[in-house]
Short mmCIF file of C-alpha atoms in Angstrom, two decimals:
data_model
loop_
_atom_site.label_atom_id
_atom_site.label_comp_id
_atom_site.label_asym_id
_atom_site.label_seq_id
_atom_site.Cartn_x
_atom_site.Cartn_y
_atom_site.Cartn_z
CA UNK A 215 7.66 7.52 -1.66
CA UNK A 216 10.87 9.17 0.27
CA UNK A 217 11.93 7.18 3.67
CA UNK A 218 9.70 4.05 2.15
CA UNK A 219 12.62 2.69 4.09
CA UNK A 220 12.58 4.19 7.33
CA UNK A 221 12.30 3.01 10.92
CA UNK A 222 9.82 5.85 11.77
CA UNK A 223 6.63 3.48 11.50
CA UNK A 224 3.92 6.18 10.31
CA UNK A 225 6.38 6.19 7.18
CA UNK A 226 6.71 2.38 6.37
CA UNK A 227 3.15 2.07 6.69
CA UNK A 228 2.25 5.14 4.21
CA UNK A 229 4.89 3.72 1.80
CA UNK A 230 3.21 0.22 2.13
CA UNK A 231 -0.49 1.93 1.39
CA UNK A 232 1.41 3.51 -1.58
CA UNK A 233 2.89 0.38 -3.07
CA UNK A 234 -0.71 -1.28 -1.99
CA UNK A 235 -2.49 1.03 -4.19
CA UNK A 236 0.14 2.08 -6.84
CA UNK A 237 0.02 0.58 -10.36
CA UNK A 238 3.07 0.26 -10.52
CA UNK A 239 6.30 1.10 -7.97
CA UNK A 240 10.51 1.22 -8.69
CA UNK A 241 12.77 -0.12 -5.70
CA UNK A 242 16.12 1.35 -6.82
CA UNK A 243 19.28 0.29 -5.55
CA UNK A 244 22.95 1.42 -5.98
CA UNK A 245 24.82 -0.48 -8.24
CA UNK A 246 28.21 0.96 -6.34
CA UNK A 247 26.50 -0.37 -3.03
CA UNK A 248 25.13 -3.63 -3.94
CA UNK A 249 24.01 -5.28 -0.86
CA UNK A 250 20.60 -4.39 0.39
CA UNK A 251 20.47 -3.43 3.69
CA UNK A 252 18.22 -4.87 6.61
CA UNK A 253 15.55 -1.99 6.82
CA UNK A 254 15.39 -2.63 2.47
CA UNK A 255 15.29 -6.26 2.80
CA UNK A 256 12.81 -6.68 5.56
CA UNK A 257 10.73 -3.54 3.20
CA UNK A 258 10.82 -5.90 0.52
CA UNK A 259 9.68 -9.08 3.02
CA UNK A 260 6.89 -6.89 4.22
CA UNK A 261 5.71 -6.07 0.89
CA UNK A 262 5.63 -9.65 0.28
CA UNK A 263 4.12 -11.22 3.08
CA UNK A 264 0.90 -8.60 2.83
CA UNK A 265 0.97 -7.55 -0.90
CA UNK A 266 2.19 -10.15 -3.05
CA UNK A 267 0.21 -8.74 -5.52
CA UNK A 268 1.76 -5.35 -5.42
CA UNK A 269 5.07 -7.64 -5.98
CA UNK A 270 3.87 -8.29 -9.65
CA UNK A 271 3.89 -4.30 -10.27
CA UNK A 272 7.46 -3.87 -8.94
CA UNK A 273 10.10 -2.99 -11.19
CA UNK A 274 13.87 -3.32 -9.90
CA UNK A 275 16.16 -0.02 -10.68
CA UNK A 276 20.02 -0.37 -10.59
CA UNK A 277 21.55 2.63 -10.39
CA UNK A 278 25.58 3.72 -11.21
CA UNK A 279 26.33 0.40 -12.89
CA UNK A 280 27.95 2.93 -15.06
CA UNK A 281 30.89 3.86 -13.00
CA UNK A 282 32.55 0.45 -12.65
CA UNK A 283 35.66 0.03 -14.46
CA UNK A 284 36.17 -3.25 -15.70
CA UNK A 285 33.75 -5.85 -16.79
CA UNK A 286 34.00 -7.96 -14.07
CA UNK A 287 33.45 -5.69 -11.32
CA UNK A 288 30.12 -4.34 -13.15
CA UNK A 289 28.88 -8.26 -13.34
CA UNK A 290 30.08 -8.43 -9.75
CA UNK A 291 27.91 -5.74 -8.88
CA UNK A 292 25.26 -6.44 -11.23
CA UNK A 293 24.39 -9.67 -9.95
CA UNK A 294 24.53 -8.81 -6.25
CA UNK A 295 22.11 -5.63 -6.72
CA UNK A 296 19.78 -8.03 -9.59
#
């Protein structure tokens, strides 16, 4: 559901009815970009806190793991976006 994310409030909530109803929902995050940021992490506490169940049909996506260029830097990032 685009801008999921976003501070607009008519749009959180319709991406929250989504996820509530959904079988099944992907939160993808950049593997180049890590860290989520406070409008994705308070998403994800919201989700949470009034569908834990929707929680158990969540499947994590990390994107452009790919394009790191040594090993350690794709663990870096791979265990900051996992």
């Amino acid at each position: 559901v685009p801008g999921f994310d976003s501070p607009i409030k008519e749009h959180r909530d319709a991406g929250l009815e989504a996820i509530k109803t959904a079988d099944a929902f992907l939160f993808l995050t950049n593997g180049q970009q890590p860290s989520l940021t406070e409008p994705q992490i308070r998403l994800l506490h919201e989700i949470q806190e009034q569908h834990l169940e929707a929680m158990e049909r969540a499947f994590g996506i990390i994107t452009k793991l790919d394009l790191c260029q040594h090993s350690a830097l794709f663990r870096e990032h791979y265990e900051k976006a996992a």
